[in-house]
Coordinates of C-alpha atoms and ligand atoms in Angstrom, one line a residue:
X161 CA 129.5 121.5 79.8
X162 CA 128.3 120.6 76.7
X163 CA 126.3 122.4 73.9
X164 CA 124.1 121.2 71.1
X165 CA 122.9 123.4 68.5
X166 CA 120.2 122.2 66.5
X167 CA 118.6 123.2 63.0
X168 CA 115.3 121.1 63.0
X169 CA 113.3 120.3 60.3
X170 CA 115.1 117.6 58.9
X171 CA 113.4 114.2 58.9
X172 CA 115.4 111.1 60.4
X173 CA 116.6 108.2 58.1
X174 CA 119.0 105.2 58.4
X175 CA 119.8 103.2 61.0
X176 CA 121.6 102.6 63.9
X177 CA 123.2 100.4 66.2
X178 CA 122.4 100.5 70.2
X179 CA 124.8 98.9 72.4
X180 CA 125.1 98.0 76.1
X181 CA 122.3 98.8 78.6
X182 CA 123.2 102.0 81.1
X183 CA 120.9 100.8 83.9
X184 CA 122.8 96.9 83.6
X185 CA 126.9 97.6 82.3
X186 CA 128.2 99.3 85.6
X187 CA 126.2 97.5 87.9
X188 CA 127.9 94.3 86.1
X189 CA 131.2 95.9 86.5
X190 CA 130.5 96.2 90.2
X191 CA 129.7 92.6 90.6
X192 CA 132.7 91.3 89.2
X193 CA 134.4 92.5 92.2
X194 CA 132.5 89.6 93.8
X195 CA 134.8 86.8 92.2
X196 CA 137.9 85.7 92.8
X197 CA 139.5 85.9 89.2
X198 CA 138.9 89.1 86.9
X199 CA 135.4 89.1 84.2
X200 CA 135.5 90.5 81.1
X201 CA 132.1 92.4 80.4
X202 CA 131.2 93.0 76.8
X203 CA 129.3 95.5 74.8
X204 CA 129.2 98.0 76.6
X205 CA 128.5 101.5 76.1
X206 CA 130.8 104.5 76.1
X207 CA 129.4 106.5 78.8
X208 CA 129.9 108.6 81.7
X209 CA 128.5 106.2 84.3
X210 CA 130.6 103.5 82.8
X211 CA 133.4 106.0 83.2
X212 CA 132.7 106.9 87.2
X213 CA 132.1 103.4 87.4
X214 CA 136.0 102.9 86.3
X215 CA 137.0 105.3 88.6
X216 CA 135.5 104.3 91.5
X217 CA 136.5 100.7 91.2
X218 CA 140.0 102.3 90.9
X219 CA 139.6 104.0 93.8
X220 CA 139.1 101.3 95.8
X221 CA 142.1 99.3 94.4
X222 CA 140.2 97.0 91.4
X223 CA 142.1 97.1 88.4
X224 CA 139.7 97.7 85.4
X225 CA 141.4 97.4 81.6
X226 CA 139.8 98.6 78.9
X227 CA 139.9 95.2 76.2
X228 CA 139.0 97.7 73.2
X229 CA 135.5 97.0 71.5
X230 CA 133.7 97.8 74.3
X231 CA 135.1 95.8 76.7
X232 CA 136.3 96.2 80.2
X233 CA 138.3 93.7 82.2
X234 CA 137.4 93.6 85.6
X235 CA 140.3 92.4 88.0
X236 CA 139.1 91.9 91.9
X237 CA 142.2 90.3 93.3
X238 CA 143.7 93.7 94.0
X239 CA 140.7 95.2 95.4
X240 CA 142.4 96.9 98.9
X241 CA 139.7 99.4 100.3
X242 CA 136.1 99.4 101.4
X243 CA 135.9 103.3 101.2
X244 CA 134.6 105.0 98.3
X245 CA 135.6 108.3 98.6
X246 CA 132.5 111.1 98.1
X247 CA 133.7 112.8 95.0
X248 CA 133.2 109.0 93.4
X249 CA 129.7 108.8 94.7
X250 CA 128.3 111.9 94.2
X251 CA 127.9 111.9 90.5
X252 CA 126.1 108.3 90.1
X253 CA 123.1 106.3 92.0
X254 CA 126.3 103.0 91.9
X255 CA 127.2 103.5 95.5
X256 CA 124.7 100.6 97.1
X257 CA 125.9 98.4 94.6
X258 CA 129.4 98.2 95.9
X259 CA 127.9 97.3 99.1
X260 CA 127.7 94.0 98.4
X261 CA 131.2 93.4 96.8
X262 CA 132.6 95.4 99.8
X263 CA 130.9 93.2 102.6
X264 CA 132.1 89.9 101.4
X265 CA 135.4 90.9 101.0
X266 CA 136.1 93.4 104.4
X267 CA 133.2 92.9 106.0
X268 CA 132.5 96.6 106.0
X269 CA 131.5 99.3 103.6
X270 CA 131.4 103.3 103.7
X271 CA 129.8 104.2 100.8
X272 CA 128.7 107.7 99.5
X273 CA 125.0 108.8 99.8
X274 CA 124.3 107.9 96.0
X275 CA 124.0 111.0 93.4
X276 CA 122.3 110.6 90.1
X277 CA 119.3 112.5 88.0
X278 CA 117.8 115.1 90.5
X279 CA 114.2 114.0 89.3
X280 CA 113.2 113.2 93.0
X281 CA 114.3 112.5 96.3
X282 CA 115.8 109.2 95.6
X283 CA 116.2 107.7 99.3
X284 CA 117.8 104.1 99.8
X285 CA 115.6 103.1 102.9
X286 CA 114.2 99.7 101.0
X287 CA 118.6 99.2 100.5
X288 CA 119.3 99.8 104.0
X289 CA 116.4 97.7 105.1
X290 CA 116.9 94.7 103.0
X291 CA 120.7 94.8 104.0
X292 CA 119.9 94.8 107.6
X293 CA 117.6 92.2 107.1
X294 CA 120.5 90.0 105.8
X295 CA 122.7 91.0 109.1
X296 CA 124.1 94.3 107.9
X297 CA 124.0 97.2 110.6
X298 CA 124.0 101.0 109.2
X299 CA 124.9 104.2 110.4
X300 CA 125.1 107.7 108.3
X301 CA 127.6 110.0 109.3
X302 CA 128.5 113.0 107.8
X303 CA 127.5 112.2 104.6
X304 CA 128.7 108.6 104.7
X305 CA 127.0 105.5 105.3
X306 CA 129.0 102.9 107.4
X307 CA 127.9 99.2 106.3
X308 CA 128.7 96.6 108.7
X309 CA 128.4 92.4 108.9
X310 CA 131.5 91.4 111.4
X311 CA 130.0 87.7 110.9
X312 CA 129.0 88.0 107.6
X313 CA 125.8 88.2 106.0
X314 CA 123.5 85.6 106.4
X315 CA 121.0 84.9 104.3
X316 CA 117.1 85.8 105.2
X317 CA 113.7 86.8 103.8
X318 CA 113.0 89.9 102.4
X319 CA 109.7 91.8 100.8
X320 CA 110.6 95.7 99.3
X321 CA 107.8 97.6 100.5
X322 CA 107.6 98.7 97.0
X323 CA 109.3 98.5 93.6
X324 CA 112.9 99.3 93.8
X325 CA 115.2 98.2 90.9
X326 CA 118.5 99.0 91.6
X327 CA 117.5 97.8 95.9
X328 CA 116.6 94.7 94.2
X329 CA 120.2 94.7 92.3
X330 CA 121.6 96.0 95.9
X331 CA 120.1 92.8 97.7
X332 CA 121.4 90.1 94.6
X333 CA 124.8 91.2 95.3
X334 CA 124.7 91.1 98.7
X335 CA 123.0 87.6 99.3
X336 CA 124.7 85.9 96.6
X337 CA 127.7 85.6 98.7
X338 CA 125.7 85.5 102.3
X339 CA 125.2 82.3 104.1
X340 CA 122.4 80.3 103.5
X341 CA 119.1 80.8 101.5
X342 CA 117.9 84.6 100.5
X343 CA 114.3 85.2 99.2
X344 CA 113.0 88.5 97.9
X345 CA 109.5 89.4 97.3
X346 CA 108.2 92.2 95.7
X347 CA 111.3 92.0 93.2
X348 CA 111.9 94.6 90.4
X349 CA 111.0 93.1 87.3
X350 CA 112.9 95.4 85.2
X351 CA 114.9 92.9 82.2
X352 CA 118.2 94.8 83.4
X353 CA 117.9 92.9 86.7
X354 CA 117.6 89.7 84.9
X355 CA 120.8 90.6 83.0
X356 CA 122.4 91.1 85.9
X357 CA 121.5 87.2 87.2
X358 CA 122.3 86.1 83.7
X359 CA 126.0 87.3 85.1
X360 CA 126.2 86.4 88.4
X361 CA 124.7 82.7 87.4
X362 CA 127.6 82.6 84.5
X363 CA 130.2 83.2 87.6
X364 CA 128.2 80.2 89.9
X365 CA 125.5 82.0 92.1
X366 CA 122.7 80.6 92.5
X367 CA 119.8 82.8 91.6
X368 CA 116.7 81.6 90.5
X369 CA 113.6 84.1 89.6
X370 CA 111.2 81.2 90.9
X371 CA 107.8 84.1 90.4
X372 CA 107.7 87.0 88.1
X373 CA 108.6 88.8 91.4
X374 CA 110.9 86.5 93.9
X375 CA 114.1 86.1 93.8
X376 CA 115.5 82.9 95.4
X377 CA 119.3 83.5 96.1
X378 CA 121.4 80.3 97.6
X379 CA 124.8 81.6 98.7
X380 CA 128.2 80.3 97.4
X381 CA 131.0 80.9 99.1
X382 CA 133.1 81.8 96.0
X383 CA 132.7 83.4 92.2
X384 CA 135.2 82.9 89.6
X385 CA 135.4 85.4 87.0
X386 CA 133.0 84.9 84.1
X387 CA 132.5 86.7 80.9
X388 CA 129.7 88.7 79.7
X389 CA 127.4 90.6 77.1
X390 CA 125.8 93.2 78.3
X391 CA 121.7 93.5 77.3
X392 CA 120.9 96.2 74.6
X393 CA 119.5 99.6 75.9
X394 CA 116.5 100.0 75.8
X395 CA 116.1 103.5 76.9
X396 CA 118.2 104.4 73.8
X397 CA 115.9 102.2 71.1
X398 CA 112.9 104.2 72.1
X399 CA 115.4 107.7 71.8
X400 CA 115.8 106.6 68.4
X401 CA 112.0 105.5 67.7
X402 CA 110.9 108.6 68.6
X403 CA 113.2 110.6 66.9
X404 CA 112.4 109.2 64.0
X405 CA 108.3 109.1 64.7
X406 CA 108.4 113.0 65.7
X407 CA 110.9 113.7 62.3
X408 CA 108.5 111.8 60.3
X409 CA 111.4 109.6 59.4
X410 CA 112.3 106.2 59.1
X411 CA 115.0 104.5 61.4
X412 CA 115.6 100.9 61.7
X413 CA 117.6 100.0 65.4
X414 CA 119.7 97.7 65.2
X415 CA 120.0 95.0 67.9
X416 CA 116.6 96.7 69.3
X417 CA 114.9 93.1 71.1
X418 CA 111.0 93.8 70.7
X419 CA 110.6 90.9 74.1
X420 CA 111.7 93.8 76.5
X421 CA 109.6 97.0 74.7
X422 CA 106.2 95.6 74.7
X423 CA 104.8 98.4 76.4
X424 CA 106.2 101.0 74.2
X425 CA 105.6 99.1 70.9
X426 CA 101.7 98.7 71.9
X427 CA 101.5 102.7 72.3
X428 CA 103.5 102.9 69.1
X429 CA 100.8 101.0 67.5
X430 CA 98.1 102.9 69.4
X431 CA 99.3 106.4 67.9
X432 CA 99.2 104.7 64.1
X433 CA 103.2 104.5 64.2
X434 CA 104.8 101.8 62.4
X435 CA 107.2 99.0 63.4
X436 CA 108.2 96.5 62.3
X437 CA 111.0 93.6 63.9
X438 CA 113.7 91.4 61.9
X439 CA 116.4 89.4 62.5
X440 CA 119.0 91.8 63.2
X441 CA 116.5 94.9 65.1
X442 CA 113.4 96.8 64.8
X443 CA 112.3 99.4 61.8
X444 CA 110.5 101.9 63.1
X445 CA 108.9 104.4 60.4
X446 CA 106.2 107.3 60.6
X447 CA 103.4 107.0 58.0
X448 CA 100.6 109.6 58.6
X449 CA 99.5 111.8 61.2
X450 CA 100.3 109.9 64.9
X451 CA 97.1 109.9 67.0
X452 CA 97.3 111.3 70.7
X453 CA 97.5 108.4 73.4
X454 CA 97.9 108.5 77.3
X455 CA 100.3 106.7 78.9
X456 CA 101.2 105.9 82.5
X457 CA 104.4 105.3 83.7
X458 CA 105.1 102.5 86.4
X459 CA 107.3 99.4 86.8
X460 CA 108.2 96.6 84.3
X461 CA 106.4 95.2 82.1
X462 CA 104.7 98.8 82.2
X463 CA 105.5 101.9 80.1
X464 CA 109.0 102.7 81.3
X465 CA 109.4 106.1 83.0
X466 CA 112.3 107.0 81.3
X467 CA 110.6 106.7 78.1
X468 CA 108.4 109.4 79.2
X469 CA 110.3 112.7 78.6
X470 CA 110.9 111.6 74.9
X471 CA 107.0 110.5 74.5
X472 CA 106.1 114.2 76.2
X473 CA 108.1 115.7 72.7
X474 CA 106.2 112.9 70.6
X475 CA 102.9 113.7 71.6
X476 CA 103.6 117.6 70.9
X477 CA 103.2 116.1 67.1
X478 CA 100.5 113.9 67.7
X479 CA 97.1 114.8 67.1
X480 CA 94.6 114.9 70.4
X481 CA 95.3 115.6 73.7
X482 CA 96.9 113.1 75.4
X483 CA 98.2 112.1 79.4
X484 CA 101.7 111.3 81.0
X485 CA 100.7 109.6 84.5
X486 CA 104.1 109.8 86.2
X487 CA 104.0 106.8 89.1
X488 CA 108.0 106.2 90.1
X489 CA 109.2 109.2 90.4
X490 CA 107.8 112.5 92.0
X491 CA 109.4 114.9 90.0
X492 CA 110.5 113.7 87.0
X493 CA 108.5 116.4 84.8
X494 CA 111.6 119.1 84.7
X495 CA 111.8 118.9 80.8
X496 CA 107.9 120.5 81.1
X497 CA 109.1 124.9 81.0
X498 CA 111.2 124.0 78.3
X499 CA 109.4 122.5 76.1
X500 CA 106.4 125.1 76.7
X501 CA 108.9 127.8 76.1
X502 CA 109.5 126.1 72.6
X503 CA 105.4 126.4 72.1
X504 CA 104.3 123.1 73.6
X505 CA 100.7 123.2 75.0
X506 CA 101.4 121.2 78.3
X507 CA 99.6 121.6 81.0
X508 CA 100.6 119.6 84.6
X509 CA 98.1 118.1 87.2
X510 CA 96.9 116.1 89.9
X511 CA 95.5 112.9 88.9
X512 CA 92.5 111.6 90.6
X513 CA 94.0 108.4 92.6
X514 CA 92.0 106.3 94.7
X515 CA 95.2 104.4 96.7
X516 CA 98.1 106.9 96.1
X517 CA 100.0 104.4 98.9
X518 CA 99.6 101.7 96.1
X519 CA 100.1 103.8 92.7
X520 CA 103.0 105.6 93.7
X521 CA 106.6 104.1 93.6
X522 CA 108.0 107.0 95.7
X523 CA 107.4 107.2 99.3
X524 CA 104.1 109.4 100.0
X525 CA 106.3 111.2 103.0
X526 CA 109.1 112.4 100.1
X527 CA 106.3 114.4 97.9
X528 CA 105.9 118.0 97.7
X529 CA 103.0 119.5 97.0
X530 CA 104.5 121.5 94.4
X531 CA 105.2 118.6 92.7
X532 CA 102.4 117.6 89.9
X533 CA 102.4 113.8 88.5
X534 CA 100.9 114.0 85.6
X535 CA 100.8 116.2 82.4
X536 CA 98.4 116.9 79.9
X537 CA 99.7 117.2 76.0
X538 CA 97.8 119.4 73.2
X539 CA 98.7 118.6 69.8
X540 CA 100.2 119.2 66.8
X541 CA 102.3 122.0 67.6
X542 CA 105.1 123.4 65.5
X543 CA 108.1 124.1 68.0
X544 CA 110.4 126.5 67.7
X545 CA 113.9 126.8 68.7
X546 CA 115.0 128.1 72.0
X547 CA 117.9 128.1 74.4
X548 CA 117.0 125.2 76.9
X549 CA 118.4 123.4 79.4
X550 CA 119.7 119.6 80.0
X551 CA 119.3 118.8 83.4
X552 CA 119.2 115.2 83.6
X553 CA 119.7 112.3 80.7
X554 CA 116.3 111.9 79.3
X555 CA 115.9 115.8 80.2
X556 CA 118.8 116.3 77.9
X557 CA 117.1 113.7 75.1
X558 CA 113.8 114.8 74.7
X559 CA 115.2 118.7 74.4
X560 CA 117.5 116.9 71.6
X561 CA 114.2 115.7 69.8
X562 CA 112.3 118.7 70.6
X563 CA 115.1 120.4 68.5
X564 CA 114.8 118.1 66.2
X565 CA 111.5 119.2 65.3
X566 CA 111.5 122.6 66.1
X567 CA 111.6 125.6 63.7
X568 CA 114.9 127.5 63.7
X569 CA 117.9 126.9 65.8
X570 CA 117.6 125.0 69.7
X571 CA 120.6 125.6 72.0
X572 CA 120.9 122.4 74.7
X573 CA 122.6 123.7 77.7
X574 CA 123.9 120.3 79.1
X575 CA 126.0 121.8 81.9
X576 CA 126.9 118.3 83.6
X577 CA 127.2 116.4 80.3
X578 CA 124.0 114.4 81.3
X579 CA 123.2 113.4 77.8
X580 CA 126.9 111.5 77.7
X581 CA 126.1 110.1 81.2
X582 CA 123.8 108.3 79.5
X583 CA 123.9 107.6 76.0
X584 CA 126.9 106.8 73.9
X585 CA 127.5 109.7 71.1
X586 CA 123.5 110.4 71.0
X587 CA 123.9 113.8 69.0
X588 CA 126.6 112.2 66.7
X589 CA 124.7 109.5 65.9
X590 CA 121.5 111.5 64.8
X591 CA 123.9 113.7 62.4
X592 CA 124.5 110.7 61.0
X593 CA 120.7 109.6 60.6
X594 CA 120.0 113.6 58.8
X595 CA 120.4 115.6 61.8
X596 CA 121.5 118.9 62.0
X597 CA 123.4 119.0 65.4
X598 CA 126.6 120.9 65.9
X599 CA 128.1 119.8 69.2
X600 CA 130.3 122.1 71.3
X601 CA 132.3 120.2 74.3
X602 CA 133.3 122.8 77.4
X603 CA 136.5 123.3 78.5
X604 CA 136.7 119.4 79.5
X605 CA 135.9 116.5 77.7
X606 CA 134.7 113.8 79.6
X607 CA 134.4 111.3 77.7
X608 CA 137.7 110.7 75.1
X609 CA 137.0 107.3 74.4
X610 CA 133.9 107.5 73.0
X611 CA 134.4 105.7 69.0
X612 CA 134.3 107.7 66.2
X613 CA 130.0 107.3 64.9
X614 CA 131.3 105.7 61.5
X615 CA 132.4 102.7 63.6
X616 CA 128.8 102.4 64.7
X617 CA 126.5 103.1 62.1
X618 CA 125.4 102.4 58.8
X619 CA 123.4 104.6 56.4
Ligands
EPU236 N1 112.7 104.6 96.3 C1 112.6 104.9 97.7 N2 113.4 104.2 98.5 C2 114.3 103.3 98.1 C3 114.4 103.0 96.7 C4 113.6 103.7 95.8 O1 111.8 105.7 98.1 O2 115.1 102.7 98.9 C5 111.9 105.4 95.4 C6 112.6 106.2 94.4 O3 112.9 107.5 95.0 C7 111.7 106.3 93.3 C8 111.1 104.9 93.3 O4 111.2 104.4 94.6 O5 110.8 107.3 93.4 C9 111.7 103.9 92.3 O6 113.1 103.8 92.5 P1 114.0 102.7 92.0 O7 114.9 102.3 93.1 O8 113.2 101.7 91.3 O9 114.8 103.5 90.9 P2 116.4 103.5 90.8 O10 116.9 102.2 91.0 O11 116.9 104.6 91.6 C10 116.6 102.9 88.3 C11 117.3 103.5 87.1 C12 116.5 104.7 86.6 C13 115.1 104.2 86.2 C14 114.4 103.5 87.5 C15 113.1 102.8 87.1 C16 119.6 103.0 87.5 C17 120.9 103.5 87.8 N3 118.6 103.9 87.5 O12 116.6 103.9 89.3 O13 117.1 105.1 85.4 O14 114.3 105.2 85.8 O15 115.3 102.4 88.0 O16 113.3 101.7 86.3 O17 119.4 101.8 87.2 C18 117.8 106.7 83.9 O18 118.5 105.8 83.3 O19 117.7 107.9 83.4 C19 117.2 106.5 85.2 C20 116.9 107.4 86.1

């Protein structure tokens, strides 16, 4: 468990350096177990997931060595069991990823059913589908999915009934290695799948994005070892943009690429925000009062939904009432009590939605109807400081922010060190951009090999 302790008040200047995307770095770990020779992937972040990633690839006999400077060497040769055992599994949505590496070698997988941020119900079914469709057979047991292709995979045409980005990052890795031709329609979008071909095409796949939605996959029968930089994260630039927007600050993120964060810099724009990109990043810098805006949450190029949380403690500050439309997940409001109990006027509802089939990214049959999608925002509203919770990674950042801006002291209760799950020395790194955060690690710290801030930031 981790604690944060927050004076807010203070306004947010300097700037700071993102590195390696969460959502792409340990899915590109995974698929180095595809190749014959080892990969060395770079930039990437100091973070839990990166760290269960390690573990389970140890687990199952890869040899992973940390290069220093954020990078891992991956080494497949030694690579000696298809079994990930469950206390790998539970703590990260990695498991289907493996399946892929695990087929082509064995022939057989038994994987986990995949943890992750409880903001939903999270079924695989559009995996398991698209797998079988490639010659796979499944079967759960006891907690464990059994992943079978005695011949192989071959390859075969798939269409994901709807959006799924890391299914479509489950299917990749397993056609790229199956017999034969693989098309998927109704792709994810999402840049971090698109990093992930920008690998696997560096270690000889042949991938080809042939429609802002298909994926054409001709299978090789072998991958040598290639070497990689992972994408910036982009979840992390818009942590830092609205930190400094809601402190009335001025940060400038470096390495922040403006061609994948069109949907956020538009409703930066749209709330009288300022940005501005150069060579090395983006500036972002408040000016006068933001405006209220609505935004709606749904897959690439649309306003990402984990940028939503952060906006929800934005808005507080904004002037107007705005919306959250929540479309992927069906319960990814938790944050909502919280920041109410700090004095946010929030209010959650039912939209009105002609084709819920077609607007929602979740499964209908997986809703509850306690479960509201959308949330209504009231502001400006001084905050003040509260003990809260962090219950999942962008949970545990917009709390951080709401601190930030809140009156008095905010205690962050992250009891499963989500915020580290997910972003590399987050608190740390706003102390160093004004920030009063004093951070308290439980009785273990998870994550020793995290640099030192000053490595990574200028003021
Ligand atoms: N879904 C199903 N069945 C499936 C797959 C998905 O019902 O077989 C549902 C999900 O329950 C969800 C929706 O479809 O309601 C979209 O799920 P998707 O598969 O696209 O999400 P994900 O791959 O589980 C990834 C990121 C999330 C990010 C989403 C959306 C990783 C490890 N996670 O989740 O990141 O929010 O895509 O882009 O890549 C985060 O970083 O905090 C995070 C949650």
């Amino acid at each position: 468990m981790t604690k944060y302790v927050i004076t807010g008040g203070k306004h947010l200047h300097g700037k700071v350096r993102v590195h390696g995307a969460k959502n792409a770095g340990f899915k590109e770990m995974i698929a180095a177990l595809l190749c014959d020779s080892p990969s060395e992937i770079k930039n990437l972040s100091y973070i839990g997931d990166i760290e269960n990633t390690t573990e389970i690839i140890r687990c199952l006999g890869g040899r992973v060595t940390d290069r220093g400077n954020r990078t891992m060497e991956i080494d497949p040769k030694s690579l000696d069991s298809f079994n990930a055992p469950k206390s790998c599994g539970l703590k990260s949505r990695a498991g289907t990823i493996f399946v892929g590496p695990l087929l082509a070698k064995f022939k057989k997988a038994v994987l986990p059913i995949p943890g992750g941020d409880k903001i939903g119900a999270r079924p695989i079914d559009r995996h398991l589908a698209g797998l079988e469709a490639l010659g796979a057979t499944v079967k759960l047991k006891d907690g464990v999915f059994i992943i079978t292709a005695a011949k192989g995979l071959r390859g075969g045409n798939f269409r994901f009934p709807k959006n799924t980005h890391t299914g479509t990052e489950t299917l990749l890795l397993a056609a790229v290695r199956a017999s034969g031709r693989t098309v998927l329609e109704n792709a994810a979008a999402e840049p971090e799948v698109d990093d992930l071909i920008t690998f696997l095409n560096q270690a000889g796949a042949k991938i080809k994005r042939t429609e802002p939605r298909t994926i054409v996959i001709d299978g090789v029968a072998h991958l040598r070892g290639a070497t990689h930089e992972v994408m910036t994260d982009r979840n992390t630039v818009v942590t830092f943009a609205c930190a400094a927007l809601a402190t009335k600050g001025e940060v400038f993120v470096e390495r922040a690429d403006n061609k994948v964060l069109g949907a956020f810099l538009e409703k930066v724009r749209e709330i009288g925000g300022l940005w501005e990109t150069r060579e090395e990043g983006i500036n972002f810098r408040w000016e006068k009062p933001l405006r209220a805006a609505d935004i709606t949450a749904a897959p690439y190029p649309a306003f990402m939904t984990d940028w939503q949380a952060v906006w929800a403690t934005l808005m507080t500050q904004a002037v107007g009432t705005s919306e959250i439309t929540e479309t992927i997940f069906e319960n990814r409001f938790g944050y909502v009590p919280f920041l109410v109990s700090m004095g946010a006027k929030m209010e959650l509802f039912n939209p009105q939605v002609l084709n819920p089939e077609d607007f929602y990214n979740f499964n209908l049959g997986d809703d509850k109807p306690e479960n509201l999608h959308a949330l209504k925002i009231t502001g400006p509203t001084p905050l003040a400081g509260k003990q809260v919770e962090a219950n999942d990674v962008r949970m545990g950042a917009t709390m951080i922010l709401a601190g930030l801006v809140a009156s008095g002291k905010t205690v962050i209760i992250d009891t499963h060190d989500q915020v580290a799950r997910g972003y590399e020395n987050l608190a740390e790194n706003l102390v160093s951009l004004g920030a009063a955060i004093e951070i308290i690690p439980g009785d273990v710290v998870a994550y020793t090999k995290r640099p030192a801030v000053t490595a990574t930031v200028e003021q």
